[in-house]
Structures are given as structure tokens and as C-alpha cells.
């Protein structure tokens, strides 16, 4: 299935890009803190970042990748255990997984996306 993963592709496109994730790890779209609230270019950076499910770090660039053998149930479990590890409410995992699947559905494999608060837009497509 197609999944949203961390990438360093197109890092530097924006001055305030950063990538602390492990290349290729699954990412999700975390909550934005009060500090960055309505500013995707805020000092914290969470308004423009994706959160790595394994590293619990953040990146401003994510890539749609085909991950063979991965199922819907695997995806929910990956998100659930990550939320749990971070002390977050894991009951949103199923909802989040559905949201992320929906998000990447119409994008091709290799699409590099960025986040502007609640909006996720394609930067470019790597073929
Ligand atoms: Zn923040």
C-alpha cells in the first residue's frame, strides 16, 4: 500500500526546512502546539512538520512510497504503538490511519509533500 514516509528529498527548498527523521520511516501528521498555532513558519516548526512514527522526530518533507506487504491493520498498529510510546491517546490511531490513506490515495509514488498547518501539498514528484 502507499504510505507517507520521511525523506530528505527537496530539503532546502524552504529556508526553514529540517529533517531529523530516519529516511523512509513512516510519518504521521501531529498536532500543532500553541506556540506555532496558526503559523507554519513558526519557531517550533511543528506547523510544517511530519512526525516520525519510530524516531519520534520531525521532518518538513515526506514522500509517498509503496511499502509492499503492509496492510491496513499494520498501519493502524504502527500509529497506535507510536502514539502510545509518546504518551498520547492511541484511540485515534484508526482514524489517523484512515486519514493518511485517504490523503495519499490520489498522489503518485514518489510525490514529495510538505505541510502548511492543516494543508498538505505536493512539492514535486521524484521518478
Ligand atoms: Zn510546536
mmCIF file with all atom_site columns, C-alpha atoms and ligand atoms in Angstrom, residues 32-33 35-36 44-47, ligand 1:
data_model
loop_
_atom_site.group_PDB
_atom_site.id
_atom_site.type_symbol
_atom_site.label_atom_id
_atom_site.label_alt_id
_atom_site.label_comp_id
_atom_site.label_asym_id
_atom_site.label_entity_id
_atom_site.label_seq_id
_atom_site.pdbx_PDB_ins_code
_atom_site.Cartn_x
_atom_site.Cartn_y
_atom_site.Cartn_z
_atom_site.occupancy
_atom_site.B_iso_or_equiv
_atom_site.pdbx_formal_charge
_atom_site.auth_seq_id
_atom_site.auth_comp_id
_atom_site.auth_asym_id
_atom_site.auth_atom_id
_atom_site.pdbx_PDB_model_num
ATOM   1 C  CA  . UNK A 1 32 ? 0.362 21.831 16.258 1.00 0.00 ? 32 UNK A CA  1
ATOM   2 C  CA  . UNK A 1 33 ? 1.334 23.428 19.570 1.00 0.00 ? 33 UNK A CA  1
ATOM   3 C  CA  . UNK A 1 35 ? 3.344 28.494 20.020 1.00 0.00 ? 35 UNK A CA  1
ATOM   4 C  CA  . UNK A 1 36 ? 3.073 27.813 16.296 1.00 0.00 ? 36 UNK A CA  1
ATOM   5 C  CA  . UNK A 1 44 ? 8.796 25.472 16.941 1.00 0.00 ? 44 UNK A CA  1
ATOM   6 C  CA  . UNK A 1 45 ? 8.314 24.067 13.445 1.00 0.00 ? 45 UNK A CA  1
ATOM   7 C  CA  . UNK A 1 46 ? 5.515 21.626 14.199 1.00 0.00 ? 46 UNK A CA  1
ATOM   8 C  CA  . UNK A 1 47 ? 3.133 23.503 11.906 1.00 0.00 ? 47 UNK A CA  1
HETATM 9 ZN ZN1 . LIG B 2 .  ? 5.166 23.269 18.124 1.00 0.00 ? 1  LIG B ZN1 1
#
